[in-house]
Each structure stands twice: as structure tokens, then as C-alpha cells.
mmCIF file of C-alpha atoms in Angstrom:
data_model
loop_
_atom_site.group_PDB
_atom_site.id
_atom_site.type_symbol
_atom_site.label_atom_id
_atom_site.label_comp_id
_atom_site.label_asym_id
_atom_site.label_seq_id
_atom_site.Cartn_x
_atom_site.Cartn_y
_atom_site.Cartn_z
ATOM 1 C CA UNK P 188 6.025 -14.094 -3.875
ATOM 2 C CA UNK P 189 7.527 -16.778 -1.655
ATOM 3 C CA UNK P 190 9.456 -17.073 1.582
ATOM 4 C CA UNK P 191 12.632 -19.057 0.997
ATOM 5 C CA UNK P 192 14.069 -19.037 4.500
ATOM 6 C CA UNK P 193 13.479 -17.243 7.767
ATOM 7 C CA UNK P 194 15.967 -17.073 10.635
ATOM 8 C CA UNK P 195 14.917 -16.171 14.176
ATOM 9 C CA UNK P 196 17.224 -15.178 17.037
ATOM 10 C CA UNK P 197 15.918 -14.528 20.564
ATOM 11 C CA UNK P 198 12.414 -14.083 19.185
ATOM 12 C CA UNK P 199 9.866 -14.955 21.879
ATOM 13 C CA UNK P 200 10.728 -18.518 23.001
ATOM 14 C CA UNK P 201 13.003 -19.193 20.021
ATOM 15 C CA UNK P 202 16.722 -18.863 20.728
ATOM 16 C CA UNK P 203 18.259 -19.512 17.294
ATOM 17 C CA UNK P 204 16.338 -21.372 14.599
ATOM 18 C CA UNK P 205 15.753 -21.301 10.860
ATOM 19 C CA UNK P 206 12.979 -22.597 8.643
ATOM 20 C CA UNK P 207 13.514 -23.351 4.944
ATOM 21 C CA UNK P 208 10.087 -23.331 3.345
ATOM 22 C CA UNK P 209 8.734 -25.051 0.250
ATOM 23 C CA UNK P 210 6.852 -23.062 -2.382
ATOM 24 C CA UNK P 211 3.517 -24.747 -1.593
ATOM 25 C CA UNK P 212 1.897 -25.860 1.671
ATOM 26 C CA UNK P 213 3.982 -25.610 4.858
ATOM 27 C CA UNK P 214 2.430 -27.251 7.920
ATOM 28 C CA UNK P 215 3.772 -26.112 11.308
ATOM 29 C CA UNK P 216 2.653 -28.650 13.890
ATOM 30 C CA UNK P 217 3.045 -28.837 17.655
ATOM 31 C CA UNK P 218 1.342 -28.508 21.002
ATOM 32 C CA UNK P 219 0.065 -25.180 22.255
ATOM 33 C CA UNK P 220 2.701 -22.848 23.664
ATOM 34 C CA UNK P 221 5.612 -24.403 21.770
ATOM 35 C CA UNK P 222 6.212 -21.539 19.303
ATOM 36 C CA UNK P 223 4.178 -22.331 16.181
ATOM 37 C CA UNK P 224 2.460 -18.960 15.961
ATOM 38 C CA UNK P 225 5.742 -17.173 16.697
ATOM 39 C CA UNK P 226 7.011 -18.266 13.272
ATOM 40 C CA UNK P 227 3.963 -16.854 11.486
ATOM 41 C CA UNK P 228 4.219 -13.677 13.532
ATOM 42 C CA UNK P 229 7.848 -13.223 12.485
ATOM 43 C CA UNK P 230 6.986 -13.656 8.802
ATOM 44 C CA UNK P 231 4.086 -11.232 9.189
ATOM 45 C CA UNK P 232 6.353 -8.501 10.582
ATOM 46 C CA UNK P 233 8.078 -8.298 7.196
ATOM 47 C CA UNK P 234 4.880 -6.893 5.661
ATOM 48 C CA UNK P 235 5.817 -3.670 7.468
ATOM 49 C CA UNK P 236 2.812 -3.734 9.781
ATOM 50 C CA UNK P 237 2.554 -4.436 13.486
ATOM 51 C CA UNK P 238 2.331 -7.932 14.949
ATOM 52 C CA UNK P 239 -0.974 -9.528 13.928
ATOM 53 C CA UNK P 240 -1.261 -10.596 17.566
ATOM 54 C CA UNK P 241 -1.242 -6.962 18.679
ATOM 55 C CA UNK P 242 1.980 -7.544 20.639
ATOM 56 C CA UNK P 243 4.283 -4.796 21.833
ATOM 57 C CA UNK P 244 7.939 -4.994 20.823
ATOM 58 C CA UNK P 245 9.069 -6.063 24.294
ATOM 59 C CA UNK P 246 6.784 -9.080 24.126
ATOM 60 C CA UNK P 247 8.573 -10.338 21.016
ATOM 61 C CA UNK P 248 12.013 -10.398 22.669
ATOM 62 C CA UNK P 249 13.143 -13.575 24.417
ATOM 63 C CA UNK P 250 13.104 -13.279 28.207
ATOM 64 C CA UNK P 251 16.348 -11.820 29.558
ATOM 65 C CA UNK P 252 17.491 -10.431 26.187
ATOM 66 C CA UNK P 253 17.613 -6.825 25.005
ATOM 67 C CA UNK P 254 16.627 -7.413 21.372
ATOM 68 C CA UNK P 255 15.606 -10.026 18.853
ATOM 69 C CA UNK P 256 16.817 -10.391 15.270
ATOM 70 C CA UNK P 257 15.000 -11.701 12.208
ATOM 71 C CA UNK P 258 16.258 -12.395 8.707
ATOM 72 C CA UNK P 259 14.093 -13.473 5.798
ATOM 73 C CA UNK P 260 15.129 -14.496 2.295
ATOM 74 C CA UNK P 261 12.232 -14.179 -0.127
ATOM 75 C CA UNK P 262 11.429 -13.944 -3.824
ATOM 76 C CA UNK P 263 9.446 -10.936 -5.036
ATOM 77 C CA UNK P 264 9.413 -8.466 -7.929
ATOM 78 C CA UNK P 265 11.212 -11.039 -10.063
ATOM 79 C CA UNK P 266 14.310 -11.441 -7.879
ATOM 80 C CA UNK P 267 15.680 -12.896 -4.686
ATOM 81 C CA UNK P 268 15.683 -10.435 -1.798
ATOM 82 C CA UNK P 269 16.744 -10.334 1.847
ATOM 83 C CA UNK P 270 15.162 -8.359 4.665
ATOM 84 C CA UNK P 271 16.530 -8.020 8.191
ATOM 85 C CA UNK P 272 14.881 -6.673 11.316
ATOM 86 C CA UNK P 273 16.161 -5.955 14.814
ATOM 87 C CA UNK P 274 13.390 -5.602 17.370
ATOM 88 C CA UNK P 275 14.173 -3.577 20.492
ATOM 89 C CA UNK P 276 11.868 -2.278 23.172
ATOM 90 C CA UNK P 277 11.407 0.992 21.282
ATOM 91 C CA UNK P 278 12.029 0.228 17.615
ATOM 92 C CA UNK P 279 12.090 -2.213 14.699
ATOM 93 C CA UNK P 280 15.229 -1.351 12.732
ATOM 94 C CA UNK P 281 14.884 -2.718 9.220
ATOM 95 C CA UNK P 282 17.024 -3.213 6.132
ATOM 96 C CA UNK P 283 16.081 -4.651 2.767
ATOM 97 C CA UNK P 284 18.795 -5.844 0.419
ATOM 98 C CA UNK P 285 21.302 -4.238 2.826
ATOM 99 C CA UNK P 286 19.684 -0.795 2.483
ATOM 100 C CA UNK P 287 18.576 0.679 5.806
ATOM 101 C CA UNK P 288 14.931 1.739 5.838
ATOM 102 C CA UNK P 289 13.552 4.834 7.521
ATOM 103 C CA UNK P 290 10.920 2.720 9.273
ATOM 104 C CA UNK P 291 9.585 -0.831 9.271
ATOM 105 C CA UNK P 292 6.535 0.490 7.433
ATOM 106 C CA UNK P 293 8.817 0.990 4.414
ATOM 107 C CA UNK P 294 8.346 -2.741 3.809
ATOM 108 C CA UNK P 295 4.651 -2.249 3.002
ATOM 109 C CA UNK P 296 4.175 -3.357 -0.583
ATOM 110 C CA UNK P 297 7.638 -4.954 -0.805
ATOM 111 C CA UNK P 298 6.535 -8.208 0.830
ATOM 112 C CA UNK P 299 2.831 -9.064 1.058
ATOM 113 C CA UNK P 300 1.047 -11.614 3.236
ATOM 114 C CA UNK P 301 -2.472 -12.166 4.497
ATOM 115 C CA UNK P 302 -3.170 -13.560 7.951
ATOM 116 C CA UNK P 303 -5.976 -15.679 9.355
ATOM 117 C CA UNK P 304 -5.833 -16.122 13.120
ATOM 118 C CA UNK P 305 -8.490 -16.834 15.767
ATOM 119 C CA UNK P 306 -8.851 -13.133 16.575
ATOM 120 C CA UNK P 307 -9.745 -12.476 12.919
ATOM 121 C CA UNK P 308 -13.187 -13.856 13.775
ATOM 122 C CA UNK P 309 -13.855 -10.300 14.923
ATOM 123 C CA UNK P 310 -13.938 -9.387 11.233
ATOM 124 C CA UNK P 311 -17.443 -10.864 11.156
ATOM 125 C CA UNK P 312 -18.465 -10.836 14.818
ATOM 126 C CA UNK P 313 -16.943 -7.533 15.896
ATOM 127 C CA UNK P 314 -17.708 -3.869 15.329
ATOM 128 C CA UNK P 315 -17.579 -1.986 12.039
ATOM 129 C CA UNK P 316 -14.079 -0.746 12.916
ATOM 130 C CA UNK P 317 -12.752 -4.313 12.491
ATOM 131 C CA UNK P 318 -14.113 -4.507 8.963
ATOM 132 C CA UNK P 319 -12.770 -1.055 8.097
ATOM 133 C CA UNK P 320 -9.323 -2.146 9.319
ATOM 134 C CA UNK P 321 -9.537 -5.210 7.091
ATOM 135 C CA UNK P 322 -10.362 -3.125 4.013
ATOM 136 C CA UNK P 323 -7.794 -0.426 4.708
ATOM 137 C CA UNK P 324 -4.956 -2.850 5.489
ATOM 138 C CA UNK P 325 -5.652 -4.868 2.330
ATOM 139 C CA UNK P 326 -5.804 -1.785 0.113
ATOM 140 C CA UNK P 327 -2.611 -0.380 1.677
ATOM 141 C CA UNK P 328 -0.660 -3.522 0.770
ATOM 142 C CA UNK P 329 -1.642 -3.100 -2.884
ATOM 143 C CA UNK P 330 -1.437 0.708 -2.865
ATOM 144 C CA UNK P 331 1.029 1.905 -0.178
ATOM 145 C CA UNK P 332 0.015 5.523 -0.856
ATOM 146 C CA UNK P 333 -3.460 4.694 0.491
ATOM 147 C CA UNK P 334 -1.955 4.485 3.990
ATOM 148 C CA UNK P 335 -0.810 8.112 3.610
ATOM 149 C CA UNK P 336 -4.309 9.092 2.502
ATOM 150 C CA UNK P 337 -5.723 7.558 5.681
ATOM 151 C CA UNK P 338 -3.210 9.459 7.822
ATOM 152 C CA UNK P 339 -4.130 12.755 6.164
ATOM 153 C CA UNK P 340 -7.840 12.072 6.607
ATOM 154 C CA UNK P 341 -7.502 11.123 10.273
ATOM 155 C CA UNK P 342 -5.385 14.224 10.948
ATOM 156 C CA UNK P 343 -8.000 16.481 9.371
ATOM 157 C CA UNK P 344 -10.767 14.629 11.204
ATOM 158 C CA UNK P 345 -9.010 15.163 14.546
ATOM 159 C CA UNK P 346 -8.777 18.905 13.806
ATOM 160 C CA UNK P 347 -12.487 19.102 13.009
ATOM 161 C CA UNK P 348 -13.414 17.154 16.148
ATOM 162 C CA UNK P 349 -11.303 19.521 18.249
ATOM 163 C CA UNK P 350 -13.112 22.511 16.733
ATOM 164 C CA UNK P 351 -16.516 20.930 17.396
ATOM 165 C CA UNK P 352 -15.774 20.965 21.126
ATOM 166 C CA UNK P 353 -15.095 24.729 20.990
ATOM 167 C CA UNK P 354 -17.650 25.588 18.311
ATOM 168 C CA UNK P 355 -20.304 27.274 20.464
ATOM 169 C CA UNK P 356 -17.818 29.321 22.478
ATOM 170 C CA UNK P 357 -15.288 30.284 19.815
ATOM 171 C CA UNK P 358 -15.908 32.509 16.809
ATOM 172 C CA UNK P 359 -12.563 31.348 15.437
ATOM 173 C CA UNK P 360 -13.730 27.715 15.529
ATOM 174 C CA UNK P 361 -16.919 28.588 13.663
ATOM 175 C CA UNK P 362 -14.927 30.480 11.033
ATOM 176 C CA UNK P 363 -12.362 27.738 10.578
ATOM 177 C CA UNK P 364 -14.436 24.581 10.514
ATOM 178 C CA UNK P 365 -15.581 25.082 6.918
ATOM 179 C CA UNK P 366 -11.962 24.808 5.756
ATOM 180 C CA UNK P 367 -11.658 21.414 7.429
ATOM 181 C CA UNK P 368 -15.037 20.315 6.052
ATOM 182 C CA UNK P 369 -13.745 20.915 2.537
ATOM 183 C CA UNK P 370 -10.501 19.051 3.167
ATOM 184 C CA UNK P 371 -12.251 16.133 4.862
ATOM 185 C CA UNK P 372 -14.788 15.799 2.047
ATOM 186 C CA UNK P 373 -11.996 15.569 -0.533
ATOM 187 C CA UNK P 374 -9.949 13.009 1.404
ATOM 188 C CA UNK P 375 -12.962 11.059 2.680
ATOM 189 C CA UNK P 376 -14.542 10.643 -0.742
ATOM 190 C CA UNK P 377 -11.226 9.345 -2.111
ATOM 191 C CA UNK P 378 -11.123 6.734 0.661
ATOM 192 C CA UNK P 379 -14.675 5.601 -0.064
ATOM 193 C CA UNK P 380 -13.983 5.331 -3.803
ATOM 194 C CA UNK P 381 -10.890 3.191 -3.147
ATOM 195 C CA UNK P 382 -12.850 0.940 -0.799
ATOM 196 C CA UNK P 383 -15.729 0.563 -3.271
ATOM 197 C CA UNK P 384 -13.362 -0.378 -6.099
ATOM 198 C CA UNK P 385 -11.610 -2.925 -3.886
ATOM 199 C CA UNK P 386 -14.899 -4.499 -2.734
ATOM 200 C CA UNK P 387 -16.155 -4.704 -6.318
ATOM 201 C CA UNK P 388 -13.123 -6.813 -7.213
ATOM 202 C CA UNK P 389 -13.036 -8.687 -3.893
ATOM 203 C CA UNK P 390 -16.643 -9.896 -3.994
ATOM 204 C CA UNK P 391 -16.404 -12.513 -6.793
ATOM 205 C CA UNK P 392 -13.308 -14.071 -5.194
ATOM 206 C CA UNK P 393 -14.900 -14.141 -1.734
ATOM 207 C CA UNK P 394 -18.056 -15.747 -3.152
ATOM 208 C CA UNK P 395 -15.989 -18.396 -4.975
ATOM 209 C CA UNK P 396 -13.844 -19.239 -1.951
ATOM 210 C CA UNK P 397 -16.843 -19.413 0.367
ATOM 211 C CA UNK P 398 -18.611 -21.744 -2.060
ATOM 212 C CA UNK P 399 -15.569 -24.021 -2.076
ATOM 213 C CA UNK P 400 -15.110 -23.964 1.693
ATOM 214 C CA UNK P 401 -18.814 -24.441 2.505
ATOM 215 C CA UNK P 402 -19.607 -26.797 -0.403
ATOM 216 C CA UNK P 403 -22.152 -24.289 -1.714
ATOM 217 C CA UNK P 404 -24.485 -24.411 1.295
ATOM 218 C CA UNK P 405 -25.408 -20.725 1.047
ATOM 219 C CA UNK P 406 -24.070 -17.785 -1.008
ATOM 220 C CA UNK P 407 -21.835 -15.071 0.439
ATOM 221 C CA UNK P 408 -22.116 -11.465 -0.738
ATOM 222 C CA UNK P 409 -20.602 -8.125 0.298
ATOM 223 C CA UNK P 410 -22.093 -4.631 0.493
ATOM 224 C CA UNK P 411 -20.588 -1.294 1.510
ATOM 225 C CA UNK P 412 -22.650 0.768 3.944
ATOM 226 C CA UNK P 413 -21.795 4.451 3.591
ATOM 227 C CA UNK P 414 -22.699 6.826 6.403
ATOM 228 C CA UNK P 415 -23.175 9.918 4.239
ATOM 229 C CA UNK P 416 -24.717 8.652 0.986
ATOM 230 C CA UNK P 417 -26.953 5.786 -0.086
ATOM 231 C CA UNK P 418 -26.224 6.473 -3.769
ATOM 232 C CA UNK P 419 -22.705 5.099 -4.140
ATOM 233 C CA UNK P 420 -22.892 5.055 -7.916
ATOM 234 C CA UNK P 421 -23.025 8.814 -8.212
ATOM 235 C CA UNK P 422 -20.129 10.909 -9.515
ATOM 236 C CA UNK P 423 -20.278 13.613 -6.856
ATOM 237 C CA UNK P 424 -19.470 11.770 -3.614
ATOM 238 C CA UNK P 425 -17.214 14.650 -2.597
ATOM 239 C CA UNK P 426 -20.065 17.172 -2.894
ATOM 240 C CA UNK P 427 -22.469 14.833 -1.083
ATOM 241 C CA UNK P 428 -20.018 14.379 1.792
ATOM 242 C CA UNK P 429 -19.361 18.120 2.061
ATOM 243 C CA UNK P 430 -23.082 18.846 2.177
ATOM 244 C CA UNK P 431 -23.578 16.145 4.801
ATOM 245 C CA UNK P 432 -20.855 17.675 6.992
ATOM 246 C CA UNK P 433 -22.478 21.095 6.743
ATOM 247 C CA UNK P 434 -25.995 19.783 7.366
ATOM 248 C CA UNK P 435 -24.936 17.799 10.433
ATOM 249 C CA UNK P 436 -22.895 20.502 12.153
ATOM 250 C CA UNK P 437 -25.463 21.043 14.935
ATOM 251 C CA UNK P 438 -25.779 17.363 15.796
ATOM 252 C CA UNK P 439 -21.996 16.914 15.520
ATOM 253 C CA UNK P 440 -21.487 19.762 17.998
ATOM 254 C CA UNK P 441 -23.907 18.107 20.427
ATOM 255 C CA UNK P 442 -22.201 14.720 19.976
ATOM 256 C CA UNK P 443 -18.720 16.227 20.204
ATOM 257 C CA UNK P 444 -17.408 14.357 17.157
ATOM 258 C CA UNK P 445 -17.951 13.923 13.409
ATOM 259 C CA UNK P 446 -20.725 11.388 12.931
ATOM 260 C CA UNK P 447 -20.439 10.823 9.170
ATOM 261 C CA UNK P 448 -17.615 9.728 6.935
ATOM 262 C CA UNK P 449 -15.463 6.721 6.050
ATOM 263 C CA UNK P 450 -14.469 6.423 9.719
ATOM 264 C CA UNK P 451 -18.094 5.422 10.413
ATOM 265 C CA UNK P 452 -18.786 3.212 7.392
ATOM 266 C CA UNK P 453 -19.201 -0.569 7.411
ATOM 267 C CA UNK P 454 -18.652 -3.620 5.234
ATOM 268 C CA UNK P 455 -21.743 -5.834 5.330
ATOM 269 C CA UNK P 456 -20.979 -9.560 5.079
ATOM 270 C CA UNK P 457 -24.115 -11.396 4.000
ATOM 271 C CA UNK P 458 -24.841 -15.127 3.978
ATOM 272 C CA UNK P 459 -27.961 -16.035 2.050
ATOM 273 C CA UNK P 460 -28.893 -12.342 2.143
ATOM 274 C CA UNK P 461 -28.687 -12.107 5.965
ATOM 275 C CA UNK P 462 -25.962 -10.403 7.983
ATOM 276 C CA UNK P 463 -23.450 -13.035 9.084
ATOM 277 C CA UNK P 464 -22.643 -10.975 12.186
ATOM 278 C CA UNK P 465 -26.214 -11.411 13.469
ATOM 279 C CA UNK P 466 -27.496 -14.639 11.949
ATOM 280 C CA UNK P 467 -24.411 -16.716 11.116
ATOM 281 C CA UNK P 468 -23.379 -19.775 13.106
ATOM 282 C CA UNK P 469 -19.810 -20.036 14.410
ATOM 283 C CA UNK P 470 -18.948 -22.386 11.564
ATOM 284 C CA UNK P 471 -20.434 -20.038 8.972
ATOM 285 C CA UNK P 472 -18.616 -17.039 10.449
ATOM 286 C CA UNK P 473 -15.321 -18.899 10.469
ATOM 287 C CA UNK P 474 -15.789 -19.962 6.852
ATOM 288 C CA UNK P 475 -16.744 -16.399 5.872
ATOM 289 C CA UNK P 476 -13.623 -14.916 7.468
ATOM 290 C CA UNK P 477 -11.440 -17.528 5.836
ATOM 291 C CA UNK P 478 -13.052 -16.839 2.441
ATOM 292 C CA UNK P 479 -12.453 -13.095 2.870
ATOM 293 C CA UNK P 480 -8.791 -13.575 3.766
ATOM 294 C CA UNK P 481 -8.218 -15.900 0.821
ATOM 295 C CA UNK P 482 -10.053 -13.445 -1.445
ATOM 296 C CA UNK P 483 -7.838 -10.658 -0.097
ATOM 297 C CA UNK P 484 -4.768 -12.651 -1.158
ATOM 298 C CA UNK P 485 -6.359 -13.376 -4.529
ATOM 299 C CA UNK P 486 -7.030 -9.700 -5.202
ATOM 300 C CA UNK P 487 -3.593 -8.607 -4.046
ATOM 301 C CA UNK P 488 -2.201 -11.047 -6.593
ATOM 302 C CA UNK P 489 -4.296 -9.395 -9.316
ATOM 303 C CA UNK P 490 -3.377 -5.853 -8.257
ATOM 304 C CA UNK P 491 0.334 -6.410 -7.629
ATOM 305 C CA UNK P 492 1.020 -9.185 -10.125
ATOM 306 C CA UNK P 493 2.297 -11.468 -7.356
ATOM 307 C CA UNK P 494 0.547 -13.996 -5.119
ATOM 308 C CA UNK P 495 0.881 -12.981 -1.443
ATOM 309 C CA UNK P 496 1.914 -15.525 1.160
ATOM 310 C CA UNK P 497 -0.990 -16.900 3.236
ATOM 311 C CA UNK P 498 -0.445 -17.273 6.997
ATOM 312 C CA UNK P 499 -3.205 -19.413 8.528
ATOM 313 C CA UNK P 500 -2.934 -19.723 12.305
ATOM 314 C CA UNK P 501 -4.943 -22.423 14.095
ATOM 315 C CA UNK P 502 -7.417 -22.695 11.230
ATOM 316 C CA UNK P 503 -7.688 -26.499 11.077
ATOM 317 C CA UNK P 504 -9.091 -27.321 14.498
ATOM 318 C CA UNK P 505 -12.699 -26.266 13.849
ATOM 319 C CA UNK P 506 -12.940 -27.301 10.198
ATOM 320 C CA UNK P 507 -14.373 -30.616 9.050
ATOM 321 C CA UNK P 508 -12.380 -32.958 6.800
ATOM 322 C CA UNK P 509 -13.831 -31.515 3.583
ATOM 323 C CA UNK P 510 -12.794 -27.973 4.498
ATOM 324 C CA UNK P 511 -9.367 -29.130 5.689
ATOM 325 C CA UNK P 512 -8.790 -30.898 2.381
ATOM 326 C CA UNK P 513 -9.751 -27.702 0.524
ATOM 327 C CA UNK P 514 -7.079 -25.687 2.354
ATOM 328 C CA UNK P 515 -4.370 -28.332 2.086
ATOM 329 C CA UNK P 516 -4.817 -29.385 -1.521
ATOM 330 C CA UNK P 517 -6.885 -26.866 -3.479
ATOM 331 C CA UNK P 518 -4.804 -23.693 -3.230
ATOM 332 C CA UNK P 519 -2.591 -24.374 -6.211
ATOM 333 C CA UNK P 520 0.100 -21.795 -6.914
ATOM 334 C CA UNK P 521 -0.031 -20.437 -3.364
ATOM 335 C CA UNK P 522 2.609 -20.541 -0.666
ATOM 336 C CA UNK P 523 0.747 -21.225 2.577
ATOM 337 C CA UNK P 524 1.896 -21.580 6.186
ATOM 338 C CA UNK P 525 -0.626 -23.378 8.402
ATOM 339 C CA UNK P 526 -0.241 -24.038 12.123
ATOM 340 C CA UNK P 527 -2.085 -26.935 13.731
ATOM 341 C CA UNK P 528 -2.049 -28.967 16.942
ATOM 342 C CA UNK P 529 -3.638 -32.159 15.630
ATOM 343 C CA UNK P 530 -1.200 -34.279 13.584
ATOM 344 C CA UNK P 531 -4.219 -36.229 12.296
ATOM 345 C CA UNK P 532 -5.019 -33.491 9.799
ATOM 346 C CA UNK P 533 -1.603 -33.963 8.205
ATOM 347 C CA UNK P 534 -2.695 -37.207 6.567
ATOM 348 C CA UNK P 535 -4.823 -35.134 4.164
ATOM 349 C CA UNK P 536 -1.776 -33.345 2.741
ATOM 350 C CA UNK P 537 -0.977 -34.542 -0.784
ATOM 351 C CA UNK P 538 2.211 -32.532 -1.207
ATOM 352 C CA UNK P 539 4.159 -30.092 0.942
ATOM 353 C CA UNK P 540 6.439 -29.760 3.967
ATOM 354 C CA UNK P 541 5.784 -30.429 7.621
ATOM 355 C CA UNK P 542 7.630 -28.790 10.511
ATOM 356 C CA UNK P 543 7.333 -29.856 14.119
ATOM 357 C CA UNK P 544 7.880 -27.227 16.818
ATOM 358 C CA UNK P 545 8.691 -28.210 20.394
ATOM 359 C CA UNK P 546 10.048 -25.769 22.966
ATOM 360 C CA UNK P 547 11.019 -23.308 20.258
ATOM 361 C CA UNK P 548 12.996 -25.910 18.295
ATOM 362 C CA UNK P 549 11.974 -26.460 14.660
ATOM 363 C CA UNK P 550 12.336 -29.880 13.042
ATOM 364 C CA UNK P 551 11.451 -30.482 9.394
ATOM 365 C CA UNK P 552 9.923 -33.631 7.920
ATOM 366 C CA UNK P 553 9.487 -33.668 4.148
ATOM 367 C CA UNK P 554 6.238 -35.105 2.850
ATOM 368 C CA UNK P 555 7.526 -35.528 -0.695
#
């Protein structure tokens, strides 16, 4: 899976520019505020998800304009394809191969990319919800139907939480909640099983990438922390979850929400057997996040049969020369887009393309 060309019109500070990418490493260099990350953001929108910067549509439209337009030529599923997107204040109208899509989310699974950006540090440092988002987004790219499973689960969970607030005063709520317990246990156990299978495959890749990035200073490992069962190898997770929901009804009523389930689970990221979130240095945390994102791309390649595009935003600045060399020259067979401010790191690039961005204008300099 590779990006061949992306065209941007009135997207953030970019009036009308195009970037023709090489199949390997693409360095996007320039000072802060010139538009480097805007290019990665535009590519990322074609995964069918929201902006990885958390931006609203209006923020992605050039000042004074009513909409922005994006066009991307890419190779996937064994053929050349073209996707177009018009971003307005209220919508992202999308076509792929000239066929209008019902929603931008229809692109999920058609074009895959993984993103590392400074805010991804929250994957290690932040709350459990950040790590759940990481797992669920990665699984959804490989299995688009998983996103529908999450929607169904969250809808059922919202119904149960609403009943909990009326439970003591409403006979109807007490009579109905068992129906939702059954539905939630079915959907929730399916989510946990999908996450466990993904982590089982993700772990060896994450360990290998972390060893390469950190030069083997300490091992990385992953564990899934389930809120309703400590025996994750059992065959009856659904029954265990249903029993947990029934046993915890009194405490859930007092809390006003459902306290157990995949919406409360966590992914433990361990360095040398200790939680990176608590004991890791900034450098270790950064390397761990980077290893996880690269492992995500690696596993998506295994599951989909195609290597996703890697979008690495501002990753070079806090890495030493050894780690920079690993990213620039050791990811063979990958298409990678890396933004950086320091042109000095470019001297490490053996082969690839370099683009300079200044005031929203893109200029290409071939390294080859």
C-alpha cells in the first residue's frame, strides 16, 4: 500500500500544492508552523477516521474559504486507486474511484496508515482509555466490522447505565436490566477476544521493534488487564462477564454506571517487567510508543496482506543518532512519511525523497 500523489487545495495554510511520493522514506522538512504536519494530516484523513490532531472540520479549511479539497492517488488491493474528499464545516464528502461514499468512514480498510505524533505519548503516559483507543482503532483498520461491534456494545452499555440511574425507583428498570446484561456480555466478550488475539500477534513485533530502537537495553512486553476476569484463557468469557454484571448490580447502582467490561480494561506496557507509565523515562516511553505504532503497522500488513503507510510526525527531534538511523534506513519495504525541523538528521538518509515546506509551499529535492 503506497501513496503515489496527494493534492491539497485550501487545506489549512496550503492553497494549492501536490506531493509526489517515493515508495520508501519521504522526509518532510521545515520550520514549525510552515505546514509539514498538515500534509500528514491530509493523508491520514483517507483512512476514514478523524484528524489525528483532533481537529474539527472548520479548522482544516484555509482561512476565508468555505471548503477544502483533497485528492490522493494510491496503490492498494493490487491496483491503482483514487480517493477524493471535500471538507466543509459540517461534512467530509468522499468518493473512491469516482464512486460516492455514504460517509468518510467508508474508507476504513480501503487505505490503511498508522500515525505517530507527539500526542501519541499519551498511549503510554495517559489513562487506560488512550490504550483502548489504540487497540480498537488498530483492530478496526484490519477488521472494519469490529467498529460496528464497538458501536453496538456502547449503545447497549448506555442503555444499561440509564437503567442503573432509575433502578431503585423503577420496577420496569429492574425487570429490563437483565436483558441488557445478556446483550452486553455477548458483545463485550467478543470485543475482549478480538483484543486478546490482536495483542498476542502484536507482542512479538513490538518487542522486536523496541529492541531495535533501544539497542536491546531492556525488554518490552504487553499484557491485557481485564476488569471482569483474571482467567483470560478460559472458554466461557461470556458467562464470566454475565455473572460479573449480575454480581455487581448493587455497586453499579451506587456508582451510577457499569464498572466492569471492555470499556474499563487496560493494555499494560511493561519495560523490564515494570509499567512504563509509572517507571519509564521520557526516552523509554517515546521508544515504547514508537515500537507499538510500528508493530501496529507490521500486524496490519500480516492481517490485510498489505503494508500500511507510516506517518511519523516530529519523531526525530528527541531521538539519538542510532535511533534516527533505525527509522531512516531499517524499515525496508515500508513507505514512511517523516516530518522534522532539523535538516541535520537528513544526512543519515541512505535513500529516499526530501520535501521542504515553507509557508505552505512544497518543494521536492531528490536524494537519489
